[in-house]
CSV table of C-alpha atoms in Angstrom, one decimal:
chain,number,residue,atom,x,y,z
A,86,UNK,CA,96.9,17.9,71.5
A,87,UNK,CA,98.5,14.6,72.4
A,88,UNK,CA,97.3,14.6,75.2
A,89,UNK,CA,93.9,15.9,74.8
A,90,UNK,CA,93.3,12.9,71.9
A,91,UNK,CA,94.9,10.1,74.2
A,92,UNK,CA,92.1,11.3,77.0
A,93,UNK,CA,89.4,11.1,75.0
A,94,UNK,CA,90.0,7.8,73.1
A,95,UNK,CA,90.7,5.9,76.4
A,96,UNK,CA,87.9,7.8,77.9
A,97,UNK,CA,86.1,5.4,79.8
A,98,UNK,CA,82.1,5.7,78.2
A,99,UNK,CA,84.2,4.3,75.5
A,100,UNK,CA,84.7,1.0,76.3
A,101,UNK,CA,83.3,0.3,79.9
A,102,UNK,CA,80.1,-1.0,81.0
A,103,UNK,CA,78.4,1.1,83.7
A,104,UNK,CA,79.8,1.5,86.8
A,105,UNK,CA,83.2,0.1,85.6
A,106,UNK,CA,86.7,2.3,85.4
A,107,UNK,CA,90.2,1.3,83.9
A,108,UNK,CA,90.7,1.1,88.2
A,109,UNK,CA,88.6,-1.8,87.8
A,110,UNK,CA,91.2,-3.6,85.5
A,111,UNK,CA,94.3,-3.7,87.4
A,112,UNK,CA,95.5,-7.6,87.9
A,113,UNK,CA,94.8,-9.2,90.6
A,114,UNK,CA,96.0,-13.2,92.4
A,115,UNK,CA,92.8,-14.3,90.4
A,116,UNK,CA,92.2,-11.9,87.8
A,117,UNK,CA,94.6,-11.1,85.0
A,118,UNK,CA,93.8,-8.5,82.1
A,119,UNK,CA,94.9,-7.5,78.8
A,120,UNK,CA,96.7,-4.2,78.4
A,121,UNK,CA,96.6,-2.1,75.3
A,122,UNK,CA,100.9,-1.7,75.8
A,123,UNK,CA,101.2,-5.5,75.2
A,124,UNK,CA,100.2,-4.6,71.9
A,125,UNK,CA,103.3,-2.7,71.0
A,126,UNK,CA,105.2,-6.6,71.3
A,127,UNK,CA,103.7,-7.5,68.3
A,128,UNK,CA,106.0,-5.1,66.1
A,129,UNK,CA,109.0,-7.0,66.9
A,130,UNK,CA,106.9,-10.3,66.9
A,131,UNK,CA,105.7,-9.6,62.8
A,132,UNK,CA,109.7,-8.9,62.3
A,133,UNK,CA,110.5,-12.3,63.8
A,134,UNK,CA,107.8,-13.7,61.4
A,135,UNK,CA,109.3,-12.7,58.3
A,136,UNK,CA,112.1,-14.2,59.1
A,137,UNK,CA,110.7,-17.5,59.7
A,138,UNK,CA,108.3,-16.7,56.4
A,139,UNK,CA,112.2,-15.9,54.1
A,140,UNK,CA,113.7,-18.8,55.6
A,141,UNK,CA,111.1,-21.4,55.3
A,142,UNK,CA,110.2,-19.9,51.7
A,143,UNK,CA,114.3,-20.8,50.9
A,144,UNK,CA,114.6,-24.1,52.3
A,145,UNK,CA,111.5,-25.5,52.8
A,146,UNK,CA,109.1,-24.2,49.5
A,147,UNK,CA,112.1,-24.3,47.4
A,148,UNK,CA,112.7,-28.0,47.5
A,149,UNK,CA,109.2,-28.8,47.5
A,150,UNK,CA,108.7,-26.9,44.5
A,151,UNK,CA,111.5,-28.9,42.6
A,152,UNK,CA,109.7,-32.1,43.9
A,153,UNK,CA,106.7,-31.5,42.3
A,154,UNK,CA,108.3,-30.2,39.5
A,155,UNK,CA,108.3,-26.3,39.2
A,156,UNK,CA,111.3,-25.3,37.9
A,157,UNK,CA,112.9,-21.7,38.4
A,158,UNK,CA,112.2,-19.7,35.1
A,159,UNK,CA,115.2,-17.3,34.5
A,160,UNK,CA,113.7,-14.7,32.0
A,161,UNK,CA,115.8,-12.9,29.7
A,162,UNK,CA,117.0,-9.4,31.4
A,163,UNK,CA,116.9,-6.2,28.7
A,164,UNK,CA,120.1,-4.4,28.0
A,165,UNK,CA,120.7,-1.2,30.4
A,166,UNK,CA,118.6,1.5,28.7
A,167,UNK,CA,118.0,4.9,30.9
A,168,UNK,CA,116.2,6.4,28.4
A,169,UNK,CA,113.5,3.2,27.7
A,170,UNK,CA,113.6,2.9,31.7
A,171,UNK,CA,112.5,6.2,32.6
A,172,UNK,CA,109.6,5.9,29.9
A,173,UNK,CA,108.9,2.4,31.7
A,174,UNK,CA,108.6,3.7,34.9
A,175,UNK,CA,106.9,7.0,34.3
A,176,UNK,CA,104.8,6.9,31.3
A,177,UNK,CA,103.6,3.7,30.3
A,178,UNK,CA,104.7,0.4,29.8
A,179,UNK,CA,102.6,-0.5,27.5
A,180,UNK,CA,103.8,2.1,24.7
A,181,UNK,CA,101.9,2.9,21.5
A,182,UNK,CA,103.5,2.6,17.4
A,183,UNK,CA,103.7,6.2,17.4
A,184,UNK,CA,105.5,6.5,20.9
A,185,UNK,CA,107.6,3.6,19.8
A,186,UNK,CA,108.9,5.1,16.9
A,187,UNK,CA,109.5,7.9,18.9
A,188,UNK,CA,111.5,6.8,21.7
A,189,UNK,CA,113.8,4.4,18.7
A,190,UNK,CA,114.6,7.7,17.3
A,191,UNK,CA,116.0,9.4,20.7
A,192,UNK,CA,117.6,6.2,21.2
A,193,UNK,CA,119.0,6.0,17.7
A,194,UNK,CA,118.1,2.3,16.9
A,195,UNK,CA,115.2,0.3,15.7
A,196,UNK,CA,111.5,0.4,16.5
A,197,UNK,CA,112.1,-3.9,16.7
A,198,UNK,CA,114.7,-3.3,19.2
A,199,UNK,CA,112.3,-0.8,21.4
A,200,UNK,CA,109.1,-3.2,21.4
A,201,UNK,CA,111.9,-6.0,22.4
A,202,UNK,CA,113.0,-4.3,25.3
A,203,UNK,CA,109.7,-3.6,26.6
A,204,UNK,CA,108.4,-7.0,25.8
A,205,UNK,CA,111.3,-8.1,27.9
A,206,UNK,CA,110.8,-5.6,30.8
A,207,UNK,CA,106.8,-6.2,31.3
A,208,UNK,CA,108.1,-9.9,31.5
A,209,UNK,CA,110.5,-9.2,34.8
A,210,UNK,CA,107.6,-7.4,36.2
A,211,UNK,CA,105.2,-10.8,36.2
A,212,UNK,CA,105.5,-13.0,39.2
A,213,UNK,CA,107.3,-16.6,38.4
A,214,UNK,CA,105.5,-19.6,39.2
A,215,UNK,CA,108.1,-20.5,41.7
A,216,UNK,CA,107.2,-17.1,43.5
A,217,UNK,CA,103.7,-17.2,43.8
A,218,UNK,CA,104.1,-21.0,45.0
A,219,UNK,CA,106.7,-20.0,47.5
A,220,UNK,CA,104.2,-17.4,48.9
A,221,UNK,CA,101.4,-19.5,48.7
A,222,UNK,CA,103.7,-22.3,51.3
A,223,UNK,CA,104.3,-19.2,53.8
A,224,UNK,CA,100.0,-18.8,54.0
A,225,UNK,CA,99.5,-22.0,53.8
A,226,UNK,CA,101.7,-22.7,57.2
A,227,UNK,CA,100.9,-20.3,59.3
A,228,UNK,CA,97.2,-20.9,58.5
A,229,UNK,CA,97.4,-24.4,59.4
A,230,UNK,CA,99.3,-23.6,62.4
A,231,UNK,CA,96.9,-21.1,63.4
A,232,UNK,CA,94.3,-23.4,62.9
A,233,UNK,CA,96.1,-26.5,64.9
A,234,UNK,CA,96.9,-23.6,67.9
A,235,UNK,CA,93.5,-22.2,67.9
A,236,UNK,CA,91.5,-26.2,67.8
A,237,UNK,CA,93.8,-27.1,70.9
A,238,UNK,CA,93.1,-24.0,73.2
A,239,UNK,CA,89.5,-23.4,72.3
A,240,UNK,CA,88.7,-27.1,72.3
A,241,UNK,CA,88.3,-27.3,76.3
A,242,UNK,CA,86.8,-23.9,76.6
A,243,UNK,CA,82.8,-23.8,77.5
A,244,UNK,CA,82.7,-20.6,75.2
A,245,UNK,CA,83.7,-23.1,72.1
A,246,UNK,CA,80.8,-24.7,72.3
A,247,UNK,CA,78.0,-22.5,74.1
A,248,UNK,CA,78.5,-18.8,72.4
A,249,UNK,CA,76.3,-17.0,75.8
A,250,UNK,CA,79.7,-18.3,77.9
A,251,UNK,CA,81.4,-15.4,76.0
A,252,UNK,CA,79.7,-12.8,77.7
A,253,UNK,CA,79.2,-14.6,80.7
A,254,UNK,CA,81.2,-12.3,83.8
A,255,UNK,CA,82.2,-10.1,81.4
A,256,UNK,CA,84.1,-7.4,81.5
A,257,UNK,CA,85.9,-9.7,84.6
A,258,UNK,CA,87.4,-12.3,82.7
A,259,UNK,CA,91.1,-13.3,82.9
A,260,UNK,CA,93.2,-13.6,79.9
A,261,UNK,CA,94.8,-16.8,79.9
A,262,UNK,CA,98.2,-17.9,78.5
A,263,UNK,CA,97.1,-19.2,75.1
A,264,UNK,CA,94.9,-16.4,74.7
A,265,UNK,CA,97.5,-13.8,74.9
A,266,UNK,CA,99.9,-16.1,71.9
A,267,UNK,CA,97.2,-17.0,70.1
A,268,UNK,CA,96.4,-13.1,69.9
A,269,UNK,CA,100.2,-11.8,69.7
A,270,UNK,CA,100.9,-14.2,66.7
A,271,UNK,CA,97.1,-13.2,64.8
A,272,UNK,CA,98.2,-9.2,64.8
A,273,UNK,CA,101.8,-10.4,64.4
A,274,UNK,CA,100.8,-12.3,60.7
A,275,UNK,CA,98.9,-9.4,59.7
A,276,UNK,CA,101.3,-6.7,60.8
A,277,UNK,CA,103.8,-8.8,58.3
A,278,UNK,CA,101.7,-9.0,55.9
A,279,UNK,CA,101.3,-5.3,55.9
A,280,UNK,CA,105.2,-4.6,55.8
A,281,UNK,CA,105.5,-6.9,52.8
A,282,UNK,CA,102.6,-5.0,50.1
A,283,UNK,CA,105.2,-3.7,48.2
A,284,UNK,CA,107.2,-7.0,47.4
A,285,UNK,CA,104.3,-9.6,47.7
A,286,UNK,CA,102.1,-10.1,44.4
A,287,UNK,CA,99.4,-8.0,43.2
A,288,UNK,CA,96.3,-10.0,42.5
A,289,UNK,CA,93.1,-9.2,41.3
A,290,UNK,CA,91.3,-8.8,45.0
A,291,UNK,CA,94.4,-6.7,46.3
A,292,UNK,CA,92.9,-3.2,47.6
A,293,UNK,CA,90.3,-6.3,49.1
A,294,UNK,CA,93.3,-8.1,51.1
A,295,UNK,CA,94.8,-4.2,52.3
A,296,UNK,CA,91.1,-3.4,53.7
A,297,UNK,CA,91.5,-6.7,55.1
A,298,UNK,CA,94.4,-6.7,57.0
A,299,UNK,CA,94.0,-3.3,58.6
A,300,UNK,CA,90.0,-4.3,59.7
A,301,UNK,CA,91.4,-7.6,61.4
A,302,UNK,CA,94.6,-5.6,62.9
A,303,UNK,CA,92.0,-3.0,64.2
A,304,UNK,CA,89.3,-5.2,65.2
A,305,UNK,CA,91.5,-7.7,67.0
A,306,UNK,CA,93.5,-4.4,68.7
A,307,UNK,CA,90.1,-3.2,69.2
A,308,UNK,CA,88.7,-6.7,70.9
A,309,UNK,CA,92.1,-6.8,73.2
A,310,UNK,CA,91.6,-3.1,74.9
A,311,UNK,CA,87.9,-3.9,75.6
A,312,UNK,CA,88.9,-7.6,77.0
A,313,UNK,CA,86.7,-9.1,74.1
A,314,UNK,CA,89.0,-11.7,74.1
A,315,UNK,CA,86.6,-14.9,74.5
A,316,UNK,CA,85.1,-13.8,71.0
A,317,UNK,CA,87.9,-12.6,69.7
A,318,UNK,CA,89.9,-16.2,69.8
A,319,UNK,CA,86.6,-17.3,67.9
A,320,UNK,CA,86.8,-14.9,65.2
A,321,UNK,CA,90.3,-16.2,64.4
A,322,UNK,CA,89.5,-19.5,64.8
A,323,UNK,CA,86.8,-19.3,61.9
A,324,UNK,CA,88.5,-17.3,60.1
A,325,UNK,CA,91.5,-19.5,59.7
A,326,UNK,CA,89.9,-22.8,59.2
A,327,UNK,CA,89.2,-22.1,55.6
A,328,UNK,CA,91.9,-20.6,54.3
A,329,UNK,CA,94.8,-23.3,54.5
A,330,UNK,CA,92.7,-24.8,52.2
A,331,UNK,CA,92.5,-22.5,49.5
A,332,UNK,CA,96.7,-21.8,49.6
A,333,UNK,CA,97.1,-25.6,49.2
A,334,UNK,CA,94.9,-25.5,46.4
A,335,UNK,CA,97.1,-22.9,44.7
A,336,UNK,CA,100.0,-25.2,45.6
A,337,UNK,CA,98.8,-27.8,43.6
A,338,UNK,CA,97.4,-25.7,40.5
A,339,UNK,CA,101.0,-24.0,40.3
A,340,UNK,CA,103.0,-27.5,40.3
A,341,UNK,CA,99.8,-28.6,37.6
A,342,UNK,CA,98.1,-31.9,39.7
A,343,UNK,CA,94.5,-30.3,38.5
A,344,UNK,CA,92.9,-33.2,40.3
A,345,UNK,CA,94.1,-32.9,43.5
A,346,UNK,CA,93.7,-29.0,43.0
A,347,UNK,CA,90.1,-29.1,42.3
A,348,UNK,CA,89.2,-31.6,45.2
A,349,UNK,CA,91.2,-28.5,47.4
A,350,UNK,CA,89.2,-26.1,46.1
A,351,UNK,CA,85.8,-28.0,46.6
A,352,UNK,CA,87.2,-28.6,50.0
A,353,UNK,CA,87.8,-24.9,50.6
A,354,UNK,CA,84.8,-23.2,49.3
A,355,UNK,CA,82.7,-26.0,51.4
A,356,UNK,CA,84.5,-24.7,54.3
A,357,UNK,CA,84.5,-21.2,53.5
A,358,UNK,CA,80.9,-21.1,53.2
A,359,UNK,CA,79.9,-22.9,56.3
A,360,UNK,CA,82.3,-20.4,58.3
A,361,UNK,CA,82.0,-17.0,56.7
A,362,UNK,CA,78.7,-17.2,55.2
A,363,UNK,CA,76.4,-19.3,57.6
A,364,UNK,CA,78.6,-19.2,61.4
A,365,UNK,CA,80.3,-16.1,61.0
A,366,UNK,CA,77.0,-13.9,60.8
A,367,UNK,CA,74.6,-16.6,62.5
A,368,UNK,CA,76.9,-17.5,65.1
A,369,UNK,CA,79.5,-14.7,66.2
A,370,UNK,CA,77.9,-11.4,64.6
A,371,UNK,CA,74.3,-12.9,66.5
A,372,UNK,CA,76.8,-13.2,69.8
A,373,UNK,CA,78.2,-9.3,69.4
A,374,UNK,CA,74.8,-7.3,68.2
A,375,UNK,CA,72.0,-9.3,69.6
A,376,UNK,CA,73.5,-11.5,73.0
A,377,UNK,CA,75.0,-8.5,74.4
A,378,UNK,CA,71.3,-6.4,75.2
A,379,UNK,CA,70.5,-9.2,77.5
A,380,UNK,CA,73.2,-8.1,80.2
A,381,UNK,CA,73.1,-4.2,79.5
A,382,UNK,CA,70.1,-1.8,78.0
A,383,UNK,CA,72.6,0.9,77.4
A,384,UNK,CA,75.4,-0.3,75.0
A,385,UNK,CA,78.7,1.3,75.2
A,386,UNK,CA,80.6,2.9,72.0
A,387,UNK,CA,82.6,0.3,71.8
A,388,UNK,CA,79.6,-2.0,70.5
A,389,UNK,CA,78.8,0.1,67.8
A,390,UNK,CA,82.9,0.7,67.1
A,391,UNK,CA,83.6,-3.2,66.9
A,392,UNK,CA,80.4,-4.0,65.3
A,393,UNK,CA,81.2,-1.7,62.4
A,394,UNK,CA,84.5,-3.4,62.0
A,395,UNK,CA,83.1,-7.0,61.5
A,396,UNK,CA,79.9,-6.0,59.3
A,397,UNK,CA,83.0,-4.8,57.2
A,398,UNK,CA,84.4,-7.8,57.5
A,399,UNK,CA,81.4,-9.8,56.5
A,400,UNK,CA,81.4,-7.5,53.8
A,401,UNK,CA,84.1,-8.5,52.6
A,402,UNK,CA,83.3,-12.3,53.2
A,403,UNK,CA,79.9,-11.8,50.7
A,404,UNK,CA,82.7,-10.0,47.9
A,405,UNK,CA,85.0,-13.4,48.2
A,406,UNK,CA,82.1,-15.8,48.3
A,407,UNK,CA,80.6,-14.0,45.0
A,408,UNK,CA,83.4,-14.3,43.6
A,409,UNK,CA,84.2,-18.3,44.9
A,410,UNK,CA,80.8,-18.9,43.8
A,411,UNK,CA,81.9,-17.6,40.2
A,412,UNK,CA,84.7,-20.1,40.1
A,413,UNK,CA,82.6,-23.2,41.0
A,414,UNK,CA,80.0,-22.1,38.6
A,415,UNK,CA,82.6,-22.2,35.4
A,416,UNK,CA,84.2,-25.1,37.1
A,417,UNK,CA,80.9,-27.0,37.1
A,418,UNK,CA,78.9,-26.3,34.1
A,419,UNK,CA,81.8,-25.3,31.8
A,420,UNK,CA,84.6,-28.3,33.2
């Protein structure tokens, strides 16, 4: 069955244009291609990431947390209760009169000591301050880096600047050096990302962010098997751009400088509307669904396959920008 599945997804009509085998793509002294098995590196590359992500969180968030003044809040722990835990865990933590009385009566003490102990347990299940800044410093870096990384090896490419270069002697275009980092660290962040859902916090857009990170693992996977890789660099690139922004916003808003927070945020939705609502669909979605008909009248599975992946994307980008659009309106009209 393995087998038989493994045949048909690499199955050629797939991802080839016409005329073109995986024979095609072995490397060559002037050709050098991106294989699908590179892909397993970046496993061990998203564990390496965490570790930079713990560390720098320790002994680089930490300390600028304390300089702008957030201070570690050390809540008050409940006494050991199996009974109240169990109920906590299982049934609800948010415990009616009736259910209260209840459970102070298998417990044999008060109803004021039961809605204590819950009051005190709901409080160890919300995120400090310190916590969501010290996540907010790990985006915030990489994004930046990412950003720095993907200005300096697009910057000299024709492709940056002239979007038909993308497609121009495709599928025979080699993968260069800072293609294949700039690609191994992308699916590397997200893979982390992934591995951390259970311990990272829970906001508002979180089943958003999970869609997320598996459409940009899948669609940058998808872009490196079919050597999509000029338009795939681009993709990151615009995608990264806005969001150091926002994270330094939240930076600020945690440690309370509202100023410098709100001229962030301006900052951010400026640039998240220029590149997700106006270049992302006007720019790279017009270089994947319209550019490509001009060099093939029959248009491979693989068009339709990464297509789908970054209409879901944009998708997603029209959710966020409603819901940025939201936040500028209160901030505007209501201060």
């Amino acid at each position: 069955i393995l087998k038989t599945l493994n045949s048909w997804f690499w199955w050629e009509n797939i991802w080839m244009p016409i005329n073109c085998t995986w024979a095609h793509f072995v490397d060559r002294d002037d050709l050098v291609f991106p294989k699908p098995q590179q892909l397993y590196a970046t496993i061990p590359y998203a564990f390496v990431l965490l570790i930079i992500r713990f560390s720098s969180e320790r002994y680089l968030a930490i300390p600028l947390a304390k300089a702008l003044g957030i201070k570690n809040v050390r809540r008050v722990k409940p006494q050991p209760n199996p009974v109240l835990e169990s109920y906590f865990q299982e049934c609800s933590k948010h415990p009616s009169q009736s259910e209260i009385q209840g459970l102070a009566k298998k417990c044999n003490c008060t109803v004021h000591l039961v809605e204590k102990w819950f009051r005190r347990r709901r409080n160890l299940e919300i995120p400090t301050v310190l916590q969501k800044f010290q996540e907010a410093f790990w985006r915030f870096s990489f994004y930046l880096a990412s950003s720095i990384a993907g200005l300096i090896f697009l910057h000299d490419k024709p492709w940056f600047y002239d979007i038909w270069q993308t497609w121009v002697g495709y599928p025979f275009q080699t993968l260069l050096p800072s293609q294949y980092w700039y690609y191994m660290m992308e699916i590397s962040f997200y893979w982390s990302l992934l591995f951390t859902l259970g311990i990272d916090i829970k906001r508002k857009d979180f089943k958003a962010h999970v869609v997320h990170h598996f459409a940009a693992i899948g669609l940058m996977s998808f872009s490196w098997c079919g050597n999509y890789v000029r338009l795939g660099t681009l993709v990151i690139f615009v995608h990264d751009t806005a969001d150091f922004w926002l994270e330094a916003a939240k930076m600020f808003n945690y440690a309370h400088w509202e100023k410098t927070c709100n001229a962030l945020f301006i900052i951010f939705s400026i640039a998240f509307f220029i590149t997700r609502i106006i270049l992302f669909p006007f720019w790279i979605l017009r270089a994947t669904v319209y550019l490509p008909t001009y060099y093939s009248t029959t248009p491979v599975i693989a068009y339709f396959l990464s297509n789908g992946l970054l209409l879901t994307l944009q998708g997603l980008h029209l959710y966020w920008g409603y819901l940025i659009f939201k936040i500028l309106k209160r901030f505007i009209f209501l201060k």
